[in-house]
Coordinates of C-alpha atoms (C1' of nucleotides) in Angstrom, one line a residue:
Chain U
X67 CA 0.0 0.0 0.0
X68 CA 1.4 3.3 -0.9
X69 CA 2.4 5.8 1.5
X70 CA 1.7 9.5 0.2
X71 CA 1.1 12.4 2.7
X72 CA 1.1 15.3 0.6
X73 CA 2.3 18.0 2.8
X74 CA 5.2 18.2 5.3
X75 CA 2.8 18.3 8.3
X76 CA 1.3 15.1 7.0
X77 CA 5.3 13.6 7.1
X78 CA 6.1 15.0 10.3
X79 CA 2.9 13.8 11.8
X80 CA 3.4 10.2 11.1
X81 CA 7.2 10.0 11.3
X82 CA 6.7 11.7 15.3
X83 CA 3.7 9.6 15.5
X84 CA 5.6 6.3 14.9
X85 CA 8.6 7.0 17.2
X86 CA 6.0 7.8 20.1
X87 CA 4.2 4.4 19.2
X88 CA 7.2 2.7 19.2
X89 CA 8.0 4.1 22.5
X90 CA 4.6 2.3 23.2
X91 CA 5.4 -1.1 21.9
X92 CA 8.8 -0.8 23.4
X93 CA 6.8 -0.6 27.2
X94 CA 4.3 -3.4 26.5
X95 CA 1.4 -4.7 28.4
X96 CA 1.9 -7.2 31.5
X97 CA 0.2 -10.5 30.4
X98 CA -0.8 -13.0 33.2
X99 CA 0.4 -15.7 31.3
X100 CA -0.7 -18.1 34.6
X101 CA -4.0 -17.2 33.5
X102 CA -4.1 -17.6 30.1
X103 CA -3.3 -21.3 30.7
X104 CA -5.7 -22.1 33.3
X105 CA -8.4 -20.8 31.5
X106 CA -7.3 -22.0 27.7
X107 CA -7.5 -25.7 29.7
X108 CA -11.2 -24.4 30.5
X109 CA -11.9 -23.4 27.4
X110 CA -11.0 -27.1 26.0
X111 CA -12.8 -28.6 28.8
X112 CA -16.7 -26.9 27.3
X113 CA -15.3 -27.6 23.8
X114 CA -14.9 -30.7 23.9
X115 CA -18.0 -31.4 26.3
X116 CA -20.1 -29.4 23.4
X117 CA -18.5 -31.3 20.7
X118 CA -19.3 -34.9 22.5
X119 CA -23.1 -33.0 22.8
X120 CA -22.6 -32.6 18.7
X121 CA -21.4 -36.0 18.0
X122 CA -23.9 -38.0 19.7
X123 CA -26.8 -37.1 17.5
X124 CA -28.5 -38.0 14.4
X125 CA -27.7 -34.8 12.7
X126 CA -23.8 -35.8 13.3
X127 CA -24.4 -39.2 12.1
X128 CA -26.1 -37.9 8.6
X129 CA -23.3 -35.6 8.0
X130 CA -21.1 -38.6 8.6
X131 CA -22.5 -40.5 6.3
X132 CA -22.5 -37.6 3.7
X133 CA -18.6 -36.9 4.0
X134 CA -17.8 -40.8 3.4
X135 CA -16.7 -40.6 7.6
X136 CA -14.5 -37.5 7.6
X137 CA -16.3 -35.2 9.5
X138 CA -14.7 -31.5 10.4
X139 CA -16.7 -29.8 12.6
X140 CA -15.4 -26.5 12.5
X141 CA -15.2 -26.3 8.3
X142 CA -17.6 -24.5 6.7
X143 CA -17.2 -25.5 3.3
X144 CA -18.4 -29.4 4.6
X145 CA -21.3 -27.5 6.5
X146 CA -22.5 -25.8 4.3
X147 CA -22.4 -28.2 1.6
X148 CA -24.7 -30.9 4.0
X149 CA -26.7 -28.1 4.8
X150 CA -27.7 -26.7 1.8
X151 CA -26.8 -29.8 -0.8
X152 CA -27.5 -33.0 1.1
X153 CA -30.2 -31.6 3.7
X154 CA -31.8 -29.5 1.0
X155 CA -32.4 -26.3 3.1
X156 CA -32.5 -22.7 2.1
X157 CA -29.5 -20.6 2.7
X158 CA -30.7 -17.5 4.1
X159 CA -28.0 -15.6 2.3
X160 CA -24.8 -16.0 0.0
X161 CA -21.3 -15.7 0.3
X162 CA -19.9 -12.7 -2.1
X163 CA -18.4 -15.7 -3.9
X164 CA -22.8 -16.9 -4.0
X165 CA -22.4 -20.1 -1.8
X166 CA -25.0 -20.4 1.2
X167 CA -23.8 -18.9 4.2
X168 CA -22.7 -20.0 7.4
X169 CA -22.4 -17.3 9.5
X170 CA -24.1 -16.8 13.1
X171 CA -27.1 -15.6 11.7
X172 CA -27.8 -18.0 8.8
X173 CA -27.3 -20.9 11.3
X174 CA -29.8 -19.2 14.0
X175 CA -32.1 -18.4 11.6
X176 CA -32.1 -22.3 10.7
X177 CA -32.8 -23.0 14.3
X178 CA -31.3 -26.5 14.7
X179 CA -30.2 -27.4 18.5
X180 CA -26.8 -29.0 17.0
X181 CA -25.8 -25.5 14.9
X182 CA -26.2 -23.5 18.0
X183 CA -23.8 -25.9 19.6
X184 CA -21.6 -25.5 16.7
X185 CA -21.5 -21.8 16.8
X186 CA -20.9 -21.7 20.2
X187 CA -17.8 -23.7 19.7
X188 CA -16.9 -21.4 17.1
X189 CA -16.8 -18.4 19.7
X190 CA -15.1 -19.9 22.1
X191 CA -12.3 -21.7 20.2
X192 CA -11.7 -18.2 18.7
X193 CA -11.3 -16.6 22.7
X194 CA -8.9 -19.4 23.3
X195 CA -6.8 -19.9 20.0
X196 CA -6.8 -16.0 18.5
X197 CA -6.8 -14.0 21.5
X198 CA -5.6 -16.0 24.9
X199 CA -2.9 -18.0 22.7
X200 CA -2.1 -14.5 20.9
X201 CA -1.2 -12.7 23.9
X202 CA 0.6 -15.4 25.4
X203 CA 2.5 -16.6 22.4
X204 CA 3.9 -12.6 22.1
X205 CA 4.7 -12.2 25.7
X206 CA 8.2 -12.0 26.9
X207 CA 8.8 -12.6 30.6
X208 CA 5.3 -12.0 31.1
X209 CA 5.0 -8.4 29.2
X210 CA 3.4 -8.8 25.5
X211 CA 4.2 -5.7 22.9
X212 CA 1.7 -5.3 20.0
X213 CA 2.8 -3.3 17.1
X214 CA 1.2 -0.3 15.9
X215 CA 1.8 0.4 11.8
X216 CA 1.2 3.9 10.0
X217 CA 2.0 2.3 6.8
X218 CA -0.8 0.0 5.7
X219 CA -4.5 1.4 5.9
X220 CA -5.2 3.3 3.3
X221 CA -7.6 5.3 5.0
X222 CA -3.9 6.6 6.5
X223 CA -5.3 5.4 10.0
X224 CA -3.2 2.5 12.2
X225 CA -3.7 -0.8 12.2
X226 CA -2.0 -3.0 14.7
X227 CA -0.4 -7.1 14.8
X228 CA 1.4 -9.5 16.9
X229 CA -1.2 -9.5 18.2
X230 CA -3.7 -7.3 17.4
X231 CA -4.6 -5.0 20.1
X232 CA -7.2 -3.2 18.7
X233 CA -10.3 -5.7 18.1
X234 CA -9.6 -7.6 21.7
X235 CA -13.7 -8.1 22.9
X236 CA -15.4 -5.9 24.6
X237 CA -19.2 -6.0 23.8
X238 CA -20.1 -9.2 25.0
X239 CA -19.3 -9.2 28.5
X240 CA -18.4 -12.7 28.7
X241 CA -16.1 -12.6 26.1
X242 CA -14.7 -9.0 27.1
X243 CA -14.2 -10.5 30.7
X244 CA -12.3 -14.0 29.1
X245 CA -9.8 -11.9 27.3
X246 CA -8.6 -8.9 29.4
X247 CA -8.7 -10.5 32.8
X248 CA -5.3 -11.5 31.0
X249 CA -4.1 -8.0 30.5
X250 CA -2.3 -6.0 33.7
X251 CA -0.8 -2.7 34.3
X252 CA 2.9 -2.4 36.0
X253 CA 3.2 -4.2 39.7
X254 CA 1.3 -1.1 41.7
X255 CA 0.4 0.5 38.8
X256 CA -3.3 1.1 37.4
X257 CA -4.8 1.0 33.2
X258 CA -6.6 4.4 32.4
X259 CA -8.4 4.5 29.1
X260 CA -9.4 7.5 27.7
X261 CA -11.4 7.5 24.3
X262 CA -12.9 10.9 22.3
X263 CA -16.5 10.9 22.4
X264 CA -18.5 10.3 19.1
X265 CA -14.9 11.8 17.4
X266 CA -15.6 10.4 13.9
X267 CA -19.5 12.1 13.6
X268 CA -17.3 14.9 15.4
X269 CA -14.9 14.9 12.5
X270 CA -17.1 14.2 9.5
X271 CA -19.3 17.4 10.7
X272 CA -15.4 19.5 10.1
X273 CA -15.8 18.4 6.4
X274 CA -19.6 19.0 6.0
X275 CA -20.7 21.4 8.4
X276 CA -24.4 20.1 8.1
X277 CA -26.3 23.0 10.7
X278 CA -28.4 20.3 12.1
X279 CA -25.5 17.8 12.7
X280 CA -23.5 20.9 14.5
X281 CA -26.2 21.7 16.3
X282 CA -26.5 18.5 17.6
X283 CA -22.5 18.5 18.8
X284 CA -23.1 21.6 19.9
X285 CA -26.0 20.9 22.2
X286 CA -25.1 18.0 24.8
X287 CA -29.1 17.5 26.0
X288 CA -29.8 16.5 22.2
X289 CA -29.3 12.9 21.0
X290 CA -29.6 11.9 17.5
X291 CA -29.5 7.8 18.5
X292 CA -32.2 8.9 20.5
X293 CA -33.9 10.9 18.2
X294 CA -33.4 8.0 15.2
X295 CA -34.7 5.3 18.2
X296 CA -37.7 7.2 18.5
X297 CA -38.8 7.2 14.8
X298 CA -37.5 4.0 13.6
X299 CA -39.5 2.1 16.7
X300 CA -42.2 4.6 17.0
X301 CA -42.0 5.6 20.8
X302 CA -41.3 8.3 23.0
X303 CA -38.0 8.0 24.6
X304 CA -37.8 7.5 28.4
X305 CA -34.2 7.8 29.6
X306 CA -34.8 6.1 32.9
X307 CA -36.6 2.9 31.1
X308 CA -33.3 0.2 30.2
X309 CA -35.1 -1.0 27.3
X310 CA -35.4 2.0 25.7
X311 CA -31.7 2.5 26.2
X312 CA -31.9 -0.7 24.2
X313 CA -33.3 0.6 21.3
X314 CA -31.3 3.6 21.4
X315 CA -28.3 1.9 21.4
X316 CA -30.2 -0.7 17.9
X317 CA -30.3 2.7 16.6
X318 CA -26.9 3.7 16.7
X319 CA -24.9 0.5 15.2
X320 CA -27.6 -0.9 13.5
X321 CA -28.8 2.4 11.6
X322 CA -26.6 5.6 12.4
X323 CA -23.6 4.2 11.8
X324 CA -24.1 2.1 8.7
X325 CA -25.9 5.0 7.5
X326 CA -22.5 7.3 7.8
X327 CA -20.3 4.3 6.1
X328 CA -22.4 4.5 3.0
X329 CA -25.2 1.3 3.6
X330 CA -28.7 1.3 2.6
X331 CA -32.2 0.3 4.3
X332 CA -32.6 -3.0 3.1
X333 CA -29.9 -3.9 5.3
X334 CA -30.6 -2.0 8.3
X335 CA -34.2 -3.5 8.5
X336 CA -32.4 -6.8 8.6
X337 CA -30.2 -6.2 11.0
X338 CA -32.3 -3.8 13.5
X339 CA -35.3 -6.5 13.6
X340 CA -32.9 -9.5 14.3
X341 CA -29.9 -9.0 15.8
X342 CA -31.3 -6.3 17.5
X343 CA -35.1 -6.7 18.4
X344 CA -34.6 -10.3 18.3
X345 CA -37.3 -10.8 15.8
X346 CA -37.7 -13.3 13.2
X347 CA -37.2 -13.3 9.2
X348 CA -40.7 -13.2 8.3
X349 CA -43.8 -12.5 9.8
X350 CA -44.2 -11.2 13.7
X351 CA -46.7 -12.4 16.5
X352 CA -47.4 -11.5 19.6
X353 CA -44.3 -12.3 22.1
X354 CA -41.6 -12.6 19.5
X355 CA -38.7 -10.2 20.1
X356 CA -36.8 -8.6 23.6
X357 CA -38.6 -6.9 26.3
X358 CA -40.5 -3.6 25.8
X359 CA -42.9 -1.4 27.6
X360 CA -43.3 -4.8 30.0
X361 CA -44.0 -6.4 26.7
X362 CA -42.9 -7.9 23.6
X363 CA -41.0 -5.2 20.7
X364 CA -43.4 -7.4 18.2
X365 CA -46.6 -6.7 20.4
X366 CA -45.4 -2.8 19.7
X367 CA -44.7 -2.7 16.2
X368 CA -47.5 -4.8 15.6
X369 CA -50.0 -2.4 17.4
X370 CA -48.1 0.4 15.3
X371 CA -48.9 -1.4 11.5
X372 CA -45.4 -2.9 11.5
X373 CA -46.4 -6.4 11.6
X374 CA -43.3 -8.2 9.5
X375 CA -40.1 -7.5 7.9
X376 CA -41.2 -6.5 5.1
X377 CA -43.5 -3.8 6.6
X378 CA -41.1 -2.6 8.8
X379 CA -38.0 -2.5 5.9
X380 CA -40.4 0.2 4.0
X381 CA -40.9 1.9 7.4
X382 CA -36.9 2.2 7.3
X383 CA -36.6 3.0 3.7
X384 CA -38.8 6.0 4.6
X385 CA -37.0 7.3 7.5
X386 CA -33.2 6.8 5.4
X387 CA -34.9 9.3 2.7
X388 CA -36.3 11.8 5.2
X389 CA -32.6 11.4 7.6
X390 CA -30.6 12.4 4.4
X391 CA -33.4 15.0 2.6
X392 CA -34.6 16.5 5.7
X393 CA -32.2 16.1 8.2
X394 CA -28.9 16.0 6.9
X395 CA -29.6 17.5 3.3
X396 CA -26.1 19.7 4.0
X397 CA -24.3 16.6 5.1
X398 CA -26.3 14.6 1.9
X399 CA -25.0 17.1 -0.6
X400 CA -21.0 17.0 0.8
X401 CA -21.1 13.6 0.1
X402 CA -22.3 13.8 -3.4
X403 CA -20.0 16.8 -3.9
X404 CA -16.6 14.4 -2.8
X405 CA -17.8 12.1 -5.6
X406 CA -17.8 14.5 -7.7
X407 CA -14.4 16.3 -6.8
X408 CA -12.7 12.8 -7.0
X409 CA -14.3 11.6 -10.2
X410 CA -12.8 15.0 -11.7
X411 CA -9.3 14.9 -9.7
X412 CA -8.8 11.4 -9.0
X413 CA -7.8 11.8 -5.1
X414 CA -9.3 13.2 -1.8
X415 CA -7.3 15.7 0.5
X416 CA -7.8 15.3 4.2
X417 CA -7.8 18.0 6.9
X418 CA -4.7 16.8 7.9
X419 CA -2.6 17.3 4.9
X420 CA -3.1 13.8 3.4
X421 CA -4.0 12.3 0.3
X422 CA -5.9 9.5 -0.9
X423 CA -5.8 8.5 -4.3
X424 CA -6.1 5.1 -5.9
X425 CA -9.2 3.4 -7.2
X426 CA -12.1 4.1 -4.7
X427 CA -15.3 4.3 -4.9
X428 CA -18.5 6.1 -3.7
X429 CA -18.4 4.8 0.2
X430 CA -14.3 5.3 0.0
X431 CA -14.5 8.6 -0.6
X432 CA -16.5 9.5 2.3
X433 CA -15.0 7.1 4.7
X434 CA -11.4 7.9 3.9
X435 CA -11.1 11.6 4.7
X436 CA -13.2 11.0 8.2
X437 CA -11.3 7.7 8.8
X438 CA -8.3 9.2 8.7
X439 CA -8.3 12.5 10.0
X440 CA -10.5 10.9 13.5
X441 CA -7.0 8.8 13.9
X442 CA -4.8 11.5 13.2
X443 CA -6.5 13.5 15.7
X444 CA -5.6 10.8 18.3
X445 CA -2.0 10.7 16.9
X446 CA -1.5 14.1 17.6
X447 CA -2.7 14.1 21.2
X448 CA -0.2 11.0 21.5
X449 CA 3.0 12.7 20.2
X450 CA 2.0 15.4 22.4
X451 CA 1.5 13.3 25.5
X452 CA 4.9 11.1 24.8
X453 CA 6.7 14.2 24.4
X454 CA 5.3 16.0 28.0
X455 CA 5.6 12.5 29.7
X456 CA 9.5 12.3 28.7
X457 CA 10.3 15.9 29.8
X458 CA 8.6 16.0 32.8
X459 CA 10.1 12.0 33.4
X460 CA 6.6 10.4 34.7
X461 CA 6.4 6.6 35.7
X462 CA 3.2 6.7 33.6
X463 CA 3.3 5.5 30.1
X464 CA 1.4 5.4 27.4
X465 CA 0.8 1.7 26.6
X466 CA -1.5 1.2 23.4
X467 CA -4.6 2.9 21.0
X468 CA -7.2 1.8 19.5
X469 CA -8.2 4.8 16.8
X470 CA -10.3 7.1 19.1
X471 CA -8.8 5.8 22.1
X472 CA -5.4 5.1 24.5
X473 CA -4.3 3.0 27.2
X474 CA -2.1 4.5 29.8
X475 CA -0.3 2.5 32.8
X476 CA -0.3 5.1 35.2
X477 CA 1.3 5.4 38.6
X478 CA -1.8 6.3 41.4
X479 CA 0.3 9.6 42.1
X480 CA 0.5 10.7 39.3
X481 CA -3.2 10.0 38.2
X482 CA -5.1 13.2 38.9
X483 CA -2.4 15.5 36.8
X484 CA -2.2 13.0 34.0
X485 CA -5.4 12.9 33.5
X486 CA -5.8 16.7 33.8
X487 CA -2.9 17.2 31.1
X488 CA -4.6 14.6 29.0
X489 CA -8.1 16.3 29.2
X490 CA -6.1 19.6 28.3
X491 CA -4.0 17.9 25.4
X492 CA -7.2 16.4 23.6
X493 CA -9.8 19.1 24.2
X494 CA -7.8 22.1 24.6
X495 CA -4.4 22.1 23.0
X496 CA -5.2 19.7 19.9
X497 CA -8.2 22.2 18.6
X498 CA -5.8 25.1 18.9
X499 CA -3.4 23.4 16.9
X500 CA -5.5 22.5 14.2
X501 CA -8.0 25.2 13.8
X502 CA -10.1 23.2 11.1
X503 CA -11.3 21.7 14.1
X504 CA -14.6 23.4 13.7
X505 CA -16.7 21.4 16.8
X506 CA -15.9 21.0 20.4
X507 CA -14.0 17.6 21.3
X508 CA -14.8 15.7 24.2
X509 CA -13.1 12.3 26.3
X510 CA -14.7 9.7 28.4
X511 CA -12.2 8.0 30.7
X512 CA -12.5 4.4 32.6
X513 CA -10.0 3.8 35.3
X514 CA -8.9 0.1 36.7
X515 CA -7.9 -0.1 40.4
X516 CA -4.2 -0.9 41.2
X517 CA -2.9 -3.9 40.2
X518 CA -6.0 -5.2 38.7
X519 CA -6.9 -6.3 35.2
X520 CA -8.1 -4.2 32.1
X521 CA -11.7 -6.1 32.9
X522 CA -12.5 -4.8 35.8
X523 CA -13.1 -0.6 35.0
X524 CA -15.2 1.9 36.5
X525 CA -16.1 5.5 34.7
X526 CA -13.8 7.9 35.6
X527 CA -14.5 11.2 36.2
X528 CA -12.5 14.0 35.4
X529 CA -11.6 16.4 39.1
Chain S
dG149 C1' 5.1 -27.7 2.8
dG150 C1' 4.0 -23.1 1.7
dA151 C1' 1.2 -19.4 -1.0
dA152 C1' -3.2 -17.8 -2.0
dC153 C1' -7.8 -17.9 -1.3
dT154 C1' -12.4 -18.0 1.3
dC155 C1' -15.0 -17.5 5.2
dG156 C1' -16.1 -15.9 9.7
dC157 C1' -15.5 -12.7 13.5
dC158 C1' -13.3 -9.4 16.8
dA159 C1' -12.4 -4.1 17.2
dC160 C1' -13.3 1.1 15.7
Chain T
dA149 C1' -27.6 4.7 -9.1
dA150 C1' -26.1 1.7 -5.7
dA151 C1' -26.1 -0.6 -1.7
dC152 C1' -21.2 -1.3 5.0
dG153 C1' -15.8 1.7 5.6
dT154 C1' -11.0 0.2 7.9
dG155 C1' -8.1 -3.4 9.8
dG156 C1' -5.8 -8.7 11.8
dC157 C1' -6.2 -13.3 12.4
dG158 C1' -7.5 -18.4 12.6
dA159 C1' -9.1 -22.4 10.2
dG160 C1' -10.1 -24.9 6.2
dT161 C1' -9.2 -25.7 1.4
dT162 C1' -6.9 -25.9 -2.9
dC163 C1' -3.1 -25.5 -5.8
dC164 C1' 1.7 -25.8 -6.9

DNA sequence: GGAACTCGCCAC
DNA sequence: AAACGTGGCGAGTTCC
């Protein structure tokens, strides 16, 4: 992948950037490598107590007989072929290569006790053999350090190997609790994560400026998931009511977001009424779907003439049109107009001095700029940090990032002023810096007590 | 025995 | 008109 910044800020930025990340890799994260065995050997236990649940049945025995005797388990070319050749059933969707799939939602749509065990072998096989054996194959005397690289996304963010420490779980709490239970500060010292608030949307609305987006930036008591919630599920949003903080959140990754990186309503439906309202494929009855308004989300909908999918996918291919005409029609027409200005030039200039060119399409050339200049934003407030923590000689150190986000091992006395200088680097210093920052910035922070593991954080609030 | 490919899944 | 962006990684498979 090519490496072009276009202007001398862009260089600098990235060749600071990479010497304060290696500075990062060079410190590491303490691995409890104790751990990591104990629990692996757990792991294998409930496999292998699943898999002897698998191979006892009738549906084993058929797909025995089908592969001639050589059964694998975990292969999905052999499942799906007796699933959708021998056993005749419908694939609910196709590969991009148009084979039936075998992902976790085709085999819970097909609702067969013996898939369900299957994909819950998948899931944990993956915790054990990508992400427990990852950190403790790295480690070295206990202390494991990923690598960060400026050099390969070509959105000119970072990506991160050996191992990866930037998609370790963290949204299914079993799974989030499995994995960094293995991950430890320094002996006495504690993990503070800090992240930017919403710093993409943040970033996007630099390029576009849409009035109603920066409006809603501007004004913390407004909430566009909320707002989005509210049409998309018909219902009037009660903050202190944990299933409508349920739907709000449905909103957000299963329409907001997709929305931004260029997908379409079809989709969304899909995904808001299954994986979300935990609703079936076709059509809805009373008592299908999670809990709402000490009821059923189908016994809602249904009331409100959203009875199926169907209905309810040309509910959300009426709000997409009226989000983009009506509510974004300033953000709507930046979008077209990058198309455009690429089509003609055949690149895309950042905020940040950078320059994508290439063959890219429609979605790239939207996603690319705000990709980008999000992480660069971060990168910044990194060098920045690195640079304060050296001169000043703290025991704290910044440990890893994750694109909006970093991981410091700080030392408790040095925990309040770190985190004040951070607050001031990110939301004070950085904007200054960059004045094409057009919005305010904002950081959440979580804070792990001393000597205990990246699982176990509480909120942290800013003295 | 390795390269290249597909598929699935984790993060942002 | 078209239809989800960026990564890394493991496992299975096929080909050389």
């Amino acid at each position: 992948m090519q490496l072009n910044p276009k202007t001398r800020e862009a260089y600098n930025l990235f060749h600071d950037g990479i010497l304060a990340l290696g500075r990062a890799e060079q410190q590491g994260i303490r691995v409890d490598v104790e751990y990591i065995e104990e629990k692996q050997a757990q792991l294998t236990k409930r496999i292998d107590w699943l898999y002897k649940r698998v191979e006892g049945t009738k549906f084993y025995h058929h797909w025995e007989h089908s592969q001639k005797g050589k059964v694998n388990i975990m292969s999905d070319a052999q499942l799906a072929r007796f699933l959708y050749d021998v056993k005749k059933l419908k694939p609910i969707k196709l590969t991009p290569t148009k084979k039936g799939s075998t992902d976790e939602e085709s085999l819970t749509q097909l609702n067969i006790p013996e898939l369900n065990h299957i994909l819950k072998i998948r899931k944990l096989k993956q915790l054990r053999d990508t992400f427990l054996e990852g950190f403790r194959r790295e480690q070295v005397n206990g202390v494991m350090h990923p690598f960060y690289n400026l050099n390969l996304a070509r959105t000119f963010r970072s990506s991160s190997d050996r191992p990866n420490f930037q998609n370790i779980p963290k949204r299914d709490h079993e799974s989030m609790q499995i994995c960094r239970k293995a991950l430890y500060p320094r002996k006495g010292h504690q993990l503070l994560e800090i992240d930017f608030s919403g710093l993409e949307v943040r970033i996007a609305a630099c390029y576009h400026k849409d009035p109603t987006m920066l409006a809603y930036i501007n004004d913390p008591t407004t909430d566009m998931h909320r707002d989005m919630a509210e049409q998309l599920f018909k219902f009037k949003y009660d903050k202190a009511r944990e299933d409508h903080y349920t739907l709000r959140q449905a909103a957000k990754n299963g329409f907001v977001f997709p929305q931004f990186y260029g997908d379409y309503f079809g989709n969304n439906a899909v995904d808001l009424a299954c994986m979300w309202g935990g609703l079936p494929m076709d059509k809805w009855k009373p008592g299908d779907g999670i809990e709402f308004n000490d009821s059923q989300l189908a016994n809602h909908l249904i009331d409100n003439k959203l009875s199926s999918l169907g209905l309810f996918t040309k509910h959300v291919q009426k709000i997409e049109r009226d989000f983009w005409e009506n509510r974004f029609p300033d953000y709507a027409a930046w979008k077209e107009r990058w198309w455009q200005t690429y089509q003609k030039n055949g690149y895309i200039d950042l905020l940040t001095g950078f320059r994508c060119s290439g063959v890219m399409g429609r979605n790239d050339c939207i996603n690319y700029p705000v990709q980008g200049a999000a992480f660069h934003c971060l990168l910044w407030c990194i060098i920045e940090l690195d640079k304060i923590a050296r001169l000043e000689s703290w025991k704290t150190k910044l440990v890893g990032q994750i694109h909006d986000s970093i991981l410091i091992d700080a030392h408790p006395e040095e925990l309040e002023y770190v985190a004040r200088v951070v607050k001031r680097v990110t939301c004070e210093d950085l904007p200054k810096a960059w004045p094409w920052i057009s919005v305010p910035l904002d950081v959440d922070a979580d804070l792990c007590a001393v000597d205990a593991s990246w699982a176990d954080k509480e909120k942290y609030e800013f003295k």
